[in-house]
Short mmCIF file of C-alpha atoms in Angstrom, two decimals:
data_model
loop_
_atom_site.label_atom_id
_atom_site.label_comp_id
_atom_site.label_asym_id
_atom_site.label_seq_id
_atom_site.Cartn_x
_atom_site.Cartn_y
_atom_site.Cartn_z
CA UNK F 1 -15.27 -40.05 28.98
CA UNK F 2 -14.01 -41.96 26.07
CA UNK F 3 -17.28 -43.79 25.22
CA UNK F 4 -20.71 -40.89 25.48
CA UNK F 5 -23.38 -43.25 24.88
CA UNK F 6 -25.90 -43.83 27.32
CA UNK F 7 -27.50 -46.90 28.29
CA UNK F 8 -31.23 -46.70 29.88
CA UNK F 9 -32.04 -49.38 32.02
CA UNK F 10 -35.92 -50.14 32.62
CA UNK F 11 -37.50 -53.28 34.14
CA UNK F 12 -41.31 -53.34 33.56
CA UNK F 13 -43.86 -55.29 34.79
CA UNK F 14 -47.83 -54.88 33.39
CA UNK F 15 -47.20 -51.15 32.47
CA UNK F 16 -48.95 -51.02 29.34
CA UNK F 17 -50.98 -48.00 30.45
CA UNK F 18 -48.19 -46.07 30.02
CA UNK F 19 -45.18 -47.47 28.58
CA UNK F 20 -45.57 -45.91 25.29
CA UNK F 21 -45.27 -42.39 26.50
CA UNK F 22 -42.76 -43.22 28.33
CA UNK F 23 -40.54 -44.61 26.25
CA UNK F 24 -41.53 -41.78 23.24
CA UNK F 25 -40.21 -39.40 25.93
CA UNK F 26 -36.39 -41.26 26.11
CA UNK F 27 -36.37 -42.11 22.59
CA UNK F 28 -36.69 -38.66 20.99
CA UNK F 29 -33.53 -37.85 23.08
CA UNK F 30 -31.19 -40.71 22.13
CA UNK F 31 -28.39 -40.98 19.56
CA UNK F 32 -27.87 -44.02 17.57
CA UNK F 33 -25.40 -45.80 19.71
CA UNK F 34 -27.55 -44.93 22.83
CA UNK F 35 -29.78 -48.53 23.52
CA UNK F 36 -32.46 -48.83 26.25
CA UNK F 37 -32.42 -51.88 27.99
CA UNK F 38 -35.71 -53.44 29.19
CA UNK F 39 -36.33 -56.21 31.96
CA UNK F 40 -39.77 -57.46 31.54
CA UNK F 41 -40.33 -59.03 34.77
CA UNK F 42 -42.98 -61.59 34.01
CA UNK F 43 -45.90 -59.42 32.78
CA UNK F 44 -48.87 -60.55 31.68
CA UNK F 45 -50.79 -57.76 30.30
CA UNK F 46 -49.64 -55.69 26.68
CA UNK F 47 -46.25 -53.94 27.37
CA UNK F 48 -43.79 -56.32 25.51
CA UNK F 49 -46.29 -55.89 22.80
CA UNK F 50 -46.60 -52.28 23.00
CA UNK F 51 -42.43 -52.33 23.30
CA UNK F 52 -42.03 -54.34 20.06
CA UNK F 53 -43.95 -52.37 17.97
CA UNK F 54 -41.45 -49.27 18.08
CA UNK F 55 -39.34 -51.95 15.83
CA UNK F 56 -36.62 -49.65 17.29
CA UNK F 57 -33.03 -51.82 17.16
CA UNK F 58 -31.99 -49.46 20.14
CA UNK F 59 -34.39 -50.88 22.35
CA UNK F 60 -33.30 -54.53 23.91
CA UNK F 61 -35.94 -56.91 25.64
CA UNK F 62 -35.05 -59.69 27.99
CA UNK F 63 -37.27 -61.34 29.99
CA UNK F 64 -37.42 -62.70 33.34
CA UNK F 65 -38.33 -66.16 33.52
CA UNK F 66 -40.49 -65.63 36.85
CA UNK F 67 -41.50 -62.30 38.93
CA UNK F 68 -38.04 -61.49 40.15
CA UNK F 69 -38.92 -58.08 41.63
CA UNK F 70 -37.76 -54.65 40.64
CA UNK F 71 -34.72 -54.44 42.64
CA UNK F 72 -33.18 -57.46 40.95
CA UNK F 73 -34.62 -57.08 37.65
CA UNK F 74 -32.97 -53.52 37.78
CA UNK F 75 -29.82 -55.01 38.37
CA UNK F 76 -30.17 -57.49 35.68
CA UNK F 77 -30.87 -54.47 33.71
CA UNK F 78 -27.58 -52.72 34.65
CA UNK F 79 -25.59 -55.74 34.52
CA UNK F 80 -26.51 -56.21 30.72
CA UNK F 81 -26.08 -52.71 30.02
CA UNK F 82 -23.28 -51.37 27.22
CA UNK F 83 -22.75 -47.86 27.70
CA UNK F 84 -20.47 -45.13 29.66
CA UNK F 85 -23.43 -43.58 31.34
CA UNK F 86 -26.41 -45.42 32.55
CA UNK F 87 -30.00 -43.74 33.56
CA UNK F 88 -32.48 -45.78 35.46
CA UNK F 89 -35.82 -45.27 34.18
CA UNK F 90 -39.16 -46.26 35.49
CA UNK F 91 -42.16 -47.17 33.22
CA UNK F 92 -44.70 -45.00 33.71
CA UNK F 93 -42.87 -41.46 34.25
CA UNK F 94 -42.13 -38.72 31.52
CA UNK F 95 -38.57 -37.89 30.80
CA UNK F 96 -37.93 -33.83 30.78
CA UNK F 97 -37.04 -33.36 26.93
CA UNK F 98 -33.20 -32.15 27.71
CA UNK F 99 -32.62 -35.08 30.23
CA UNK F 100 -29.77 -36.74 28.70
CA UNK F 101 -28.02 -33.16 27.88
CA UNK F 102 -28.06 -31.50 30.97
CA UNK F 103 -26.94 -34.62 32.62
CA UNK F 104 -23.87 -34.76 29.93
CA UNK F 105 -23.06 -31.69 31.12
CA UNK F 106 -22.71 -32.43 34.42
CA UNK F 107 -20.57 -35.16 33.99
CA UNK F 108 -18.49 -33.24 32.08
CA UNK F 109 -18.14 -30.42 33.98
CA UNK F 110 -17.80 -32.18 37.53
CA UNK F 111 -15.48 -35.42 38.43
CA UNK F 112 -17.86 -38.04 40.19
CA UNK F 113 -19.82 -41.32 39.94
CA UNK F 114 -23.09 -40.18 40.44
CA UNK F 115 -25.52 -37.82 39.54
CA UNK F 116 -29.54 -37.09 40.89
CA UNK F 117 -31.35 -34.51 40.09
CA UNK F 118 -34.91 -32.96 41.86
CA UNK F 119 -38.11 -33.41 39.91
CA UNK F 120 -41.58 -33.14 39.77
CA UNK F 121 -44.73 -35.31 40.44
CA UNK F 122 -47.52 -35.53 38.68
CA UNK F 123 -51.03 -38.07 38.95
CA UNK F 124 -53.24 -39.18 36.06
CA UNK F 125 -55.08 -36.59 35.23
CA UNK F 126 -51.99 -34.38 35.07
CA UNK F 127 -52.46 -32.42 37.95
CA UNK F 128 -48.24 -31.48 38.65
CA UNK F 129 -46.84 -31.14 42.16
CA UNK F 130 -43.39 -29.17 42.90
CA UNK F 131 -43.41 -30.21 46.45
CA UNK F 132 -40.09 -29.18 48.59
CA UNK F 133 -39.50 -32.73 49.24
CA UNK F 134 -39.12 -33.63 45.45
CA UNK F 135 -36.26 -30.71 45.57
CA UNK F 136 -32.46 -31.54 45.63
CA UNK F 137 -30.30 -28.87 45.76
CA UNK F 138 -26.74 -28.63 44.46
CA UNK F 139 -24.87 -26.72 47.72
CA UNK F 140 -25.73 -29.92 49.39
CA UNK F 141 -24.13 -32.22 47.33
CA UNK F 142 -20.90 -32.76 49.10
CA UNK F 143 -22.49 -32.90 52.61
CA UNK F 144 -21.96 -36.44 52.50
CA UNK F 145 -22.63 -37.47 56.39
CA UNK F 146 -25.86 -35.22 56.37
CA UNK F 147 -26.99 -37.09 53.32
CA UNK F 148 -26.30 -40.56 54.56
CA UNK F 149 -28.33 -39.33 57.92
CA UNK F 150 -30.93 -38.36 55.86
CA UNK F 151 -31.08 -41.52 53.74
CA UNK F 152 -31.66 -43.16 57.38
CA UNK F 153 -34.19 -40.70 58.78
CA UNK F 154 -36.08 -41.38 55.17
CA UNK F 155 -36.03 -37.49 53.64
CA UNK F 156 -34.13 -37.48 50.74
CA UNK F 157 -35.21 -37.15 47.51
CA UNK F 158 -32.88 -40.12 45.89
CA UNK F 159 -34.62 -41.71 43.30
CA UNK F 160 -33.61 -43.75 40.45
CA UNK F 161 -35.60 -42.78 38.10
CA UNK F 162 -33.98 -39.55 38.33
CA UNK F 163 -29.95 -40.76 38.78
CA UNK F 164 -27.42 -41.00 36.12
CA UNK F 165 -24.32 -42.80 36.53
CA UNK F 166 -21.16 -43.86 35.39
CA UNK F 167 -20.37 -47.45 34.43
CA UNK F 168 -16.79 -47.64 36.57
CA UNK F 169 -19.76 -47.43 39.66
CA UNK F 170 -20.68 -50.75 38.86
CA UNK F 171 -17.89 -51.66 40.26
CA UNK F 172 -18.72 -51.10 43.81
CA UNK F 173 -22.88 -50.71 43.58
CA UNK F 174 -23.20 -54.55 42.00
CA UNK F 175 -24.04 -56.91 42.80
CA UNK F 176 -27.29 -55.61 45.40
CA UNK F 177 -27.56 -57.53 48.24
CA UNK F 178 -30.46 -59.89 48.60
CA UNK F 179 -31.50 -57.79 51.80
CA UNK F 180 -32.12 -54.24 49.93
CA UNK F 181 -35.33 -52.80 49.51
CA UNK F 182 -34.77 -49.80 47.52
CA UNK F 183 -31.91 -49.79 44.91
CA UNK F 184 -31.86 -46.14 44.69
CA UNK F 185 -31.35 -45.43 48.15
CA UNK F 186 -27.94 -48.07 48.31
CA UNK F 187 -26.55 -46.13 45.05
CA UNK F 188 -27.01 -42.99 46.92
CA UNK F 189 -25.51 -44.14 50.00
CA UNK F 190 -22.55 -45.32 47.75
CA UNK F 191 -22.02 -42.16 46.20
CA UNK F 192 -21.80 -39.95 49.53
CA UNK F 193 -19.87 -42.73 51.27
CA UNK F 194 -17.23 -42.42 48.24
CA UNK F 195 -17.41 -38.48 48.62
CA UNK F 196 -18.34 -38.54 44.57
CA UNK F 197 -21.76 -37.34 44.28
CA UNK F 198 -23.88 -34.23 42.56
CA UNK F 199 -27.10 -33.20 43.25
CA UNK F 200 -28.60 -30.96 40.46
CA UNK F 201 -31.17 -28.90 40.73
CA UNK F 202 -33.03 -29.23 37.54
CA UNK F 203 -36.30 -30.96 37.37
CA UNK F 204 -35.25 -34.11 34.94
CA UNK F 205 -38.52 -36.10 35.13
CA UNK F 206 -42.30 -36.03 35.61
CA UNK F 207 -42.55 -38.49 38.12
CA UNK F 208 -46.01 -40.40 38.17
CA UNK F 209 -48.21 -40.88 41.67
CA UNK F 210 -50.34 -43.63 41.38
CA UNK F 211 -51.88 -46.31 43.55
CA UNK F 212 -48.90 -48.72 42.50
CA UNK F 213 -46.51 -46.18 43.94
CA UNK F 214 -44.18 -47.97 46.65
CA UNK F 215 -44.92 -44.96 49.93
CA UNK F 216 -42.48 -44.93 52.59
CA UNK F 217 -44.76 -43.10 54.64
CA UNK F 218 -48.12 -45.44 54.51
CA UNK F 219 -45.93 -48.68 55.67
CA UNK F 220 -46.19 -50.35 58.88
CA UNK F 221 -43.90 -49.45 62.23
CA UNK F 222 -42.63 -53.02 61.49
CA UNK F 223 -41.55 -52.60 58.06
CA UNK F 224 -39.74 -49.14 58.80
CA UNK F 225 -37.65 -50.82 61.56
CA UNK F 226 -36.72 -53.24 59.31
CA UNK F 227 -35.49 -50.63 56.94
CA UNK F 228 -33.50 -48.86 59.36
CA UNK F 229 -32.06 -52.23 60.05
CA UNK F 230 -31.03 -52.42 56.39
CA UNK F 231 -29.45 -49.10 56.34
CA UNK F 232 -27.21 -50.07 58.72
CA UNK F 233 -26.29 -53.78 56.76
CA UNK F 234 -26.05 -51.53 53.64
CA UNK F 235 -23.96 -49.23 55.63
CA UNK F 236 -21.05 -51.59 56.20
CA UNK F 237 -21.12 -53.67 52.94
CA UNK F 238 -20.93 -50.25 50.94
CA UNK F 239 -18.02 -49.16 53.67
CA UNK F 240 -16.38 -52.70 52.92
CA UNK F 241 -17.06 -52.38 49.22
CA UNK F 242 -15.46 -48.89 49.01
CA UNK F 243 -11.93 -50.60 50.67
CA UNK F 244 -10.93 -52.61 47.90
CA UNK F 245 -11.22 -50.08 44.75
CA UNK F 246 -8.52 -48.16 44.24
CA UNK F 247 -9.95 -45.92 41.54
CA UNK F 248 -11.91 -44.27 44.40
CA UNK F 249 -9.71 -43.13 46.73
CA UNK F 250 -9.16 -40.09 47.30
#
């Protein structure tokens, strides 16, 4: 990789119980040409405030001029990104203090576009939970149909907060489609469907459970059809996408 900085991508919106630790845990692990770019999605409580005062040049704030939504403000987030290697981050998790190493490493080691790694969940009073379903493991990495499948049935472990990736993947994951729900879940598909994925096995993140916590599970028969209907729209776009690059073929 001819350019190693990394470039951390956050949108926020009224996190300012627990922006601070969050962003102490990324910072302590970032070199000087690293930057963390922050979407502020219309908040109205104390996180830009609580962002400023860091005074930390690495950290860039752009604001959304209405509520925009996490998917999009994500993107906006990537789009506006610098670096080779781009982590998603959430605003009220705690990054694992070798994050950015042992996903170097990876990278370096193995030729593909995406990495995601297992981690573990945690609520506010601390209380940690290594649940099986929080677990990726890296034998099933290049099962790339059984992955998709299991991106459909809803029981994978992809989550953005926990995926690094490379910034030639921009090339087929942006722009997201008005239609997607879950960002994290279309740059997974994207990654198996281009056979250039790694699951890792390391736990990367504590990954808060709180009330605002988006729950496939407790939604509505309605909604879950919808997603499946998604999937498949995702599906072919990403199939479509995949066509026209020739960097990725095989």
């Amino acid at each position: 990789m001819k350019n190693t900085g990394v470039s951390i991508c956050m949108a926020v919106y009224n996190g300012d119980k627990y922006i601070e630790g969050q962003l102490i845990s990324i910072l302590n692990q970032l070199n000087d040409n690293d930057e963390i770019i922050v979407v502020n999605d219309f908040s109205k409580d104390k996180t830009i405030e609580i962002i400023e005062a860091f005074k930390d040049s690495r950290i860039k704030i752009f604001h959304n001029e209405k509520n925009m939504g996490h998917v999009k403000s994500f993107e906006r987030a990537i789009d506006l990104s610098k670096n080779e290697l781009i982590f998603l981050s959430d605003q009220d998790d705690l990054w694992m203090p070798n994050k950015i190493k042992i996903f170097k490493e990876y990278f370096e080691k193995q030729n593909v576009q995406l990495v995601s790694s297992s981690f573990t969940c945690f609520d506010n009073d601390y209380n940690t939970n290594n649940d099986e379903k929080y677990k990726l493991y890296q034998n099933e990495s290049a099962k790339y149909s059984e992955n998709i499948i299991r991106i459909f049935k809803g029981n994978i472990p992809y989550f953005g907060c926990a995926m690094g990736f490379k910034r030639e993947f921009l090339k087929i994951i942006l722009p997201f489609p008005e239609y997607v729900e879950a960002h994290d879940l279309w740059i997974g598909m994207a990654a198996n469907i281009l056979k250039s994925n790694l699951h890792i096995e390391e736990n990367s993140i504590l990954h808060r459970i709180h009330n605002a916590n988006a729950t496939p599970s407790k939604r509505p028969l309605s909604k879950k059809i919808k997603s499946r209907l998604v999937f498949i729209k995702s599906y072919l776009e990403l199939r479509k996408r995949t066509k026209y690059f020739d960097i990725f073929k095989t």
